GROMACS .gro file of C-alpha atoms in nm:
model
  276
    1MET     CA    1   4.883  26.044  14.628
    2ARG     CA    2   5.246  26.190  14.779
    3ILE     CA    3   5.392  26.170  14.424
    4PHE     CA    4   5.068  26.305  14.223
    5ASN     CA    5   5.060  26.593  14.511
    6LYS     CA    6   5.444  26.621  14.479
    7ALA     CA    7   5.459  26.677  14.098
    8ALA     CA    8   5.186  26.932  14.128
    9ALA     CA    9   5.388  27.157  14.353
   10LEU     CA   10   5.685  27.081  14.127
   11PHE     CA   11   5.547  27.204  13.826
   12LEU     CA   12   5.394  27.509  14.001
   13LEU     CA   13   5.771  27.605  14.163
   14HIS     CA   14   5.950  27.533  13.803
   15VAL     CA   15   5.692  27.778  13.606
   16GLU     CA   16   5.785  27.998  13.937
   17ARG     CA   17   6.140  27.963  13.878
   18PHE     CA   18   6.135  28.016  13.505
   19HIS     CA   19   5.915  28.333  13.576
   20GLN     CA   20   6.114  28.517  13.823
   21GLN     CA   21   6.456  28.428  13.579
   22ALA     CA   22   6.294  28.557  13.241
   23TYR     CA   23   6.184  28.917  13.381
   24GLN     CA   24   6.512  28.920  13.537
   25GLY     CA   25   6.628  28.872  13.174
   26GLU     CA   26   6.884  28.652  13.217
   27ILE     CA   27   6.727  28.270  13.135
   28PHE     CA   28   6.786  28.372  12.765
   29ARG     CA   29   7.114  28.464  12.738
   30ARG     CA   30   7.306  28.256  12.541
   31ASN     CA   31   7.567  28.139  12.811
   32ARG     CA   32   7.244  28.010  13.012
   33HIS     CA   33   7.095  27.811  12.711
   34GLN     CA   34   7.203  27.488  12.894
   35GLU     CA   35   7.012  27.597  13.236
   36LEU     CA   36   6.667  27.666  13.068
   37CYS     CA   37   6.676  27.356  12.879
   38ARG     CA   38   6.683  27.152  13.230
   39LEU     CA   39   6.434  27.388  13.332
   40GLU     CA   40   6.204  27.250  13.069
   41GLU     CA   41   6.342  26.883  13.111
   42GLU     CA   42   6.199  26.941  13.469
   43LEU     CA   43   5.889  27.054  13.378
   44GLN     CA   44   5.841  26.772  13.087
   45ASP     CA   45   5.933  26.547  13.399
   46ALA     CA   46   5.691  26.716  13.632
   47VAL     CA   47   5.413  26.716  13.384
   48TYR     CA   48   5.463  26.288  13.311
   49LEU     CA   49   5.429  26.261  13.684
   50PHE     CA   50   5.100  26.445  13.715
   51ALA     CA   51   4.926  26.275  13.489
   52SER     CA   52   5.060  25.972  13.537
   53SER     CA   53   5.001  25.936  13.897
   54ALA     CA   54   4.660  26.131  13.836
   55MET     CA   55   4.533  25.822  13.635
   56THR     CA   56   4.709  25.532  13.900
   57LEU     CA   57   4.466  25.718  14.167
   58VAL     CA   58   4.197  25.634  13.918
   59ASP     CA   59   4.306  25.277  13.855
   60GLN     CA   60   4.346  25.222  14.232
   61SER     CA   61   4.044  25.351  14.327
   62ARG     CA   62   3.812  25.158  14.088
   63ALA     CA   63   4.011  24.884  14.196
   64LEU     CA   64   3.919  24.978  14.584
   65SER     CA   65   3.544  24.995  14.445
   66LYS     CA   66   3.508  24.615  14.341
   67LYS     CA   67   3.650  24.484  14.689
   68ILE     CA   68   3.452  24.721  14.911
   69THR     CA   69   3.052  24.848  14.828
   70ILE     CA   70   3.126  25.234  14.940
   71SER     CA   71   2.765  25.423  14.917
   72GLY     CA   72   2.743  25.729  14.694
   73TYR     CA   73   3.092  25.636  14.526
   74SER     CA   74   2.914  25.622  14.159
   75ALA     CA   75   2.729  25.905  14.206
   76ARG     CA   76   3.045  26.104  14.309
   77ILE     CA   77   3.212  25.980  14.039
   78SER     CA   78   2.993  26.088  13.800
   79ALA     CA   79   2.929  26.425  13.937
   80ASP     CA   80   3.303  26.475  13.974
   81PHE     CA   81   3.494  26.276  13.684
   82GLU     CA   82   3.254  26.094  13.416
   83LYS     CA   83   3.172  26.440  13.205
   84ASN     CA   84   3.472  26.641  13.341
   85GLY     CA   85   3.671  26.763  13.043
   86SER     CA   86   3.979  26.866  13.231
   87HIS     CA   87   3.965  26.516  13.387
   88LYS     CA   88   3.916  26.320  13.070
   89PHE     CA   89   4.194  26.606  12.892
   90ILE     CA   90   4.421  26.464  13.207
   91GLN     CA   91   4.360  26.124  13.095
   92GLU     CA   92   4.449  26.150  12.751
   93LEU     CA   93   4.777  26.407  12.812
   94ARG     CA   94   4.843  26.084  13.018
   95ASN     CA   95   4.840  25.876  12.707
   96ASP     CA   96   5.041  26.137  12.540
   97VAL     CA   97   5.344  26.145  12.778
   98VAL     CA   98   5.341  25.773  12.841
   99HIS     CA   99   5.289  25.639  12.504
  100ILE     CA  100   5.354  25.878  12.247
  101THR     CA  101   5.620  26.218  12.366
  102LEU     CA  102   5.672  26.437  12.579
  103HIS     CA  103   5.533  26.818  12.495
  104LYS     CA  104   5.755  27.105  12.432
  105PRO     CA  105   5.723  27.383  12.673
  106ASN     CA  106   5.515  27.725  12.546
  107TRP     CA  107   5.595  28.013  12.761
  108HIS     CA  108   5.382  28.317  12.760
  109ILE     CA  109   5.486  28.615  12.964
  110SER     CA  110   5.235  28.888  12.938
  111THR     CA  111   5.219  29.243  13.184
  112GLU     CA  112   4.845  29.294  13.324
  113LYS     CA  113   4.675  29.673  13.326
  114ASP     CA  114   4.812  29.707  13.672
  115GLY     CA  115   5.167  29.616  13.624
  116THR     CA  116   5.138  29.239  13.702
  117ARG     CA  117   5.373  29.007  13.536
  118ILE     CA  118   5.218  28.674  13.444
  119THR     CA  119   5.420  28.360  13.307
  120LYS     CA  120   5.206  28.078  13.179
  121PHE     CA  121   5.308  27.762  13.030
  122LEU     CA  122   5.087  27.625  12.818
  123LEU     CA  123   4.987  27.343  12.564
  124TYR     CA  124   4.833  27.439  12.212
  125PRO     CA  125   4.614  27.210  12.013
  126HIS     CA  126   4.820  27.144  11.737
  127GLN     CA  127   5.086  26.987  12.002
  128LEU     CA  128   4.896  26.756  12.011
  129ALA     CA  129   4.904  26.476  11.741
  130ARG     CA  130   4.654  26.224  11.909
  131ALA     CA  131   4.317  26.464  11.925
  132GLU     CA  132   4.152  26.366  11.701
  133LYS     CA  133   4.147  25.981  11.876
  134TYR     CA  134   4.069  26.192  12.232
  135ASN     CA  135   3.786  26.113  12.401
  136LEU     CA  136   3.467  26.384  12.322
  137TYR     CA  137   3.490  26.537  12.695
  138ALA     CA  138   3.852  26.613  12.612
  139LYS     CA  139   3.769  26.726  12.273
  140ASN     CA  140   3.554  27.011  12.360
  141TYR     CA  141   3.830  27.070  12.699
  142LEU     CA  142   4.028  27.175  12.369
  143GLN     CA  143   3.754  27.349  12.177
  144LYS     CA  144   3.739  27.594  12.502
  145ASN     CA  145   4.075  27.661  12.500
  146PRO     CA  146   4.158  27.754  12.101
  147ASN     CA  147   4.461  27.950  12.249
  148GLY     CA  148   4.657  27.712  12.452
  149ILE     CA  149   4.579  27.518  12.766
  150ASN     CA  150   4.711  27.674  13.072
  151LEU     CA  151   4.892  27.384  13.254
  152GLY     CA  152   4.933  27.592  13.567
  153ALA     CA  153   4.627  27.679  13.636
  154LEU     CA  154   4.470  27.327  13.508
  155PHE     CA  155   4.690  27.139  13.741
  156ALA     CA  156   4.587  27.352  14.034
  157GLU     CA  157   4.245  27.302  13.996
  158TYR     CA  158   4.253  26.949  13.909
  159GLN     CA  159   4.454  26.882  14.226
  160THR     CA  160   4.195  27.036  14.427
  161LEU     CA  161   3.921  26.824  14.279
  162VAL     CA  162   4.099  26.502  14.312
  163ASN     CA  163   4.236  26.575  14.695
  164GLY     CA  164   3.891  26.616  14.791
  165PHE     CA  165   3.750  26.338  14.611
  166GLN     CA  166   4.034  26.133  14.809
  167GLU     CA  167   3.954  26.307  15.132
  168TRP     CA  168   3.590  26.203  15.101
  169LEU     CA  169   3.722  25.835  14.958
  170GLN     CA  170   3.941  25.789  15.280
  171LYS     CA  171   3.636  25.902  15.547
  172ALA     CA  172   3.374  25.645  15.347
  173ILE     CA  173   3.645  25.397  15.359
  174SER     CA  174   3.685  25.421  15.709
  175SER     CA  175   3.253  25.439  15.752
  176VAL     CA  176   3.265  25.068  15.608
  177VAL     CA  177   3.583  24.893  15.694
  178GLY     CA  178   3.704  25.109  15.980
  179THR     CA  179   3.689  24.833  16.244
  180GLU     CA  180   3.830  24.576  16.006
  181ILE     CA  181   4.132  24.826  15.924
  182SER     CA  182   4.176  24.896  16.279
  183ASP     CA  183   4.152  24.515  16.408
  184TYR     CA  184   4.460  24.470  16.135
  185LEU     CA  185   4.645  24.759  16.281
  186ARG     CA  186   4.599  24.618  16.606
  187CYS     CA  187   4.706  24.253  16.498
  188ARG     CA  188   5.019  24.403  16.319
  189LEU     CA  189   5.105  24.598  16.617
  190TYR     CA  190   5.098  24.282  16.811
  191VAL     CA  191   5.313  24.111  16.637
  192ASN     CA  192   5.573  24.404  16.555
  193ARG     CA  193   5.582  24.411  16.969
  194LEU     CA  194   5.630  24.049  16.997
  195GLY     CA  195   5.927  24.033  16.733
  196ALA     CA  196   6.073  24.352  16.900
  197ARG     CA  197   6.106  24.243  17.261
  198PRO     CA  198   6.363  23.936  17.237
  199ALA     CA  199   6.554  24.127  16.962
  200TRP     CA  200   6.607  24.410  17.241
  201ASN     CA  201   6.634  24.177  17.494
  202LEU     CA  202   6.932  24.061  17.333
  203ILE     CA  203   7.093  24.336  17.249
  204LEU     CA  204   7.022  24.501  17.671
  205CYS     CA  205   7.201  24.142  17.764
  206GLN     CA  206   7.538  24.207  17.549
  207VAL     CA  207   7.583  24.552  17.652
  208VAL     CA  208   7.536  24.461  18.007
  209ALA     CA  209   7.784  24.163  17.955
  210GLY     CA  210   8.024  24.353  17.827
  211ALA     CA  211   7.968  24.657  18.031
  212LYS     CA  212   7.926  24.883  17.746
  213ASN     CA  213   7.830  25.267  17.816
  214PRO     CA  214   7.476  25.288  17.628
  215TYR     CA  215   7.502  25.646  17.629
  216ASN     CA  216   7.798  25.622  17.383
  217TYR     CA  217   7.541  25.481  17.104
  218LEU     CA  218   7.280  25.689  17.160
  219ASP     CA  219   7.297  25.897  16.879
  220GLN     CA  220   7.265  25.597  16.646
  221PHE     CA  221   6.903  25.565  16.764
  222LEU     CA  222   6.812  25.916  16.858
  223THR     CA  223   6.781  26.294  16.652
  224GLU     CA  224   6.970  26.585  16.702
  225LYS     CA  225   6.636  26.725  16.872
  226GLU     CA  226   6.534  26.415  17.061
  227MET     CA  227   6.958  26.422  17.155
  228VAL     CA  228   6.913  26.750  17.317
  229GLU     CA  229   6.580  26.685  17.527
  230VAL     CA  230   6.728  26.367  17.651
  231LEU     CA  231   7.081  26.555  17.786
  232ALA     CA  232   6.856  26.811  17.957
  233LEU     CA  233   6.752  26.573  18.240
  234PRO     CA  234   6.967  26.484  18.516
  235HIS     CA  235   7.229  26.212  18.367
  236GLN     CA  236   7.155  25.844  18.479
  237SER     CA  237   6.795  25.944  18.612
  238ALA     CA  238   6.512  25.704  18.627
  239ALA     CA  239   6.326  26.025  18.435
  240GLN     CA  240   6.580  26.015  18.186
  241VAL     CA  241   6.610  25.660  18.093
  242ASP     CA  242   6.191  25.677  18.070
  243LEU     CA  243   6.230  25.951  17.816
  244ILE     CA  244   6.511  25.694  17.584
  245ILE     CA  245   6.255  25.425  17.660
  246ARG     CA  246   5.971  25.657  17.519
  247ILE     CA  247   6.100  25.762  17.231
  248ILE     CA  248   6.254  25.438  17.087
  249ASP     CA  249   5.986  25.178  17.149
  250GLU     CA  250   5.766  25.237  16.876
  251TYR     CA  251   5.599  24.919  16.912
  252GLY     CA  252   5.573  24.882  17.331
  253ALA     CA  253   5.746  24.606  17.349
  254CYS     CA  254   5.912  24.734  17.691
  255ASP     CA  255   5.752  24.534  17.952
  256ASP     CA  256   5.868  24.536  18.333
  257GLU     CA  257   6.095  24.299  18.265
  258LEU     CA  258   6.265  24.471  18.004
  259ARG     CA  259   6.249  24.787  18.171
  260SER     CA  260   6.481  24.650  18.444
  261LEU     CA  261   6.734  24.523  18.160
  262VAL     CA  262   6.733  24.866  18.016
  263TYR     CA  263   6.776  25.034  18.412
  264LYS     CA  264   7.035  24.810  18.438
  265ALA     CA  265   7.212  24.895  18.100
  266PHE     CA  266   7.196  25.256  18.234
  267ASN     CA  267   7.331  25.197  18.573
  268ILE     CA  268   7.049  25.323  18.747
  269HIS     CA  269   7.103  25.238  19.120
  270GLU     CA  270   6.800  25.112  19.302
  271GLU     CA  271   6.738  25.478  19.451
  272LYS     CA  272   6.749  25.651  19.151
  273MET     CA  273   6.467  25.416  18.989
  274LEU     CA  274   6.235  25.510  19.309
  275GLU     CA  275   6.310  25.888  19.203
  276PRO     CA  276   5.966  26.038  19.075
   0.00000   0.00000   0.00000
């Protein structure tokens, strides 16, 4: 999903970049030819990633549906994808770009009656060497777009469809095996906690034994924003050290014994430990 949505965003971003530079009249200059070629290659890359990741999602969802029974899965697939021409076309496009060739960009620049400027990245049916072998629904989709397929509009529409389906699927999975997933995550957290505790114990014992100043190493563990938050509290106070623990201890490994060792490493005196 991350790669799929990133590819869609990148494609639309590249189209917008071309749109801005085309109307400024700069991108077509001879001295910008290499830049234009790079932009077109980036568009091809985005198409490749979008179509490939879209079909990977199909395969992964199908594999998941064989492991657990999801109520309404078949009906949802049938309604959203089975006879959907845009989906079938993207499936065929994936086969094109993975196994045959990357398609050359075709820019279509126009101005609406109200003066709005529009840039489209089109694929024409005659470019698609495998078109005769396409799925029936993909062929019908091509027939409905004889003047070219606007990939920007297609990708935006398909992204909305896929994200809607994946959101539904995640909820459906949670309703079926949510308890098992939660139990697995709980067990994983427990194992990580057990592993982190002796590791931190070893590090802190070395700090104490070597009389090292732990403040000298905070920037290796905290972000700049976290450093500002920590340093805003009274220096060497229990509140400050407790905040450091809360930030760093992602697994909840710090028990009372380990916390005492942390206080010792930060040289927190007993009276400071009693501060509210």
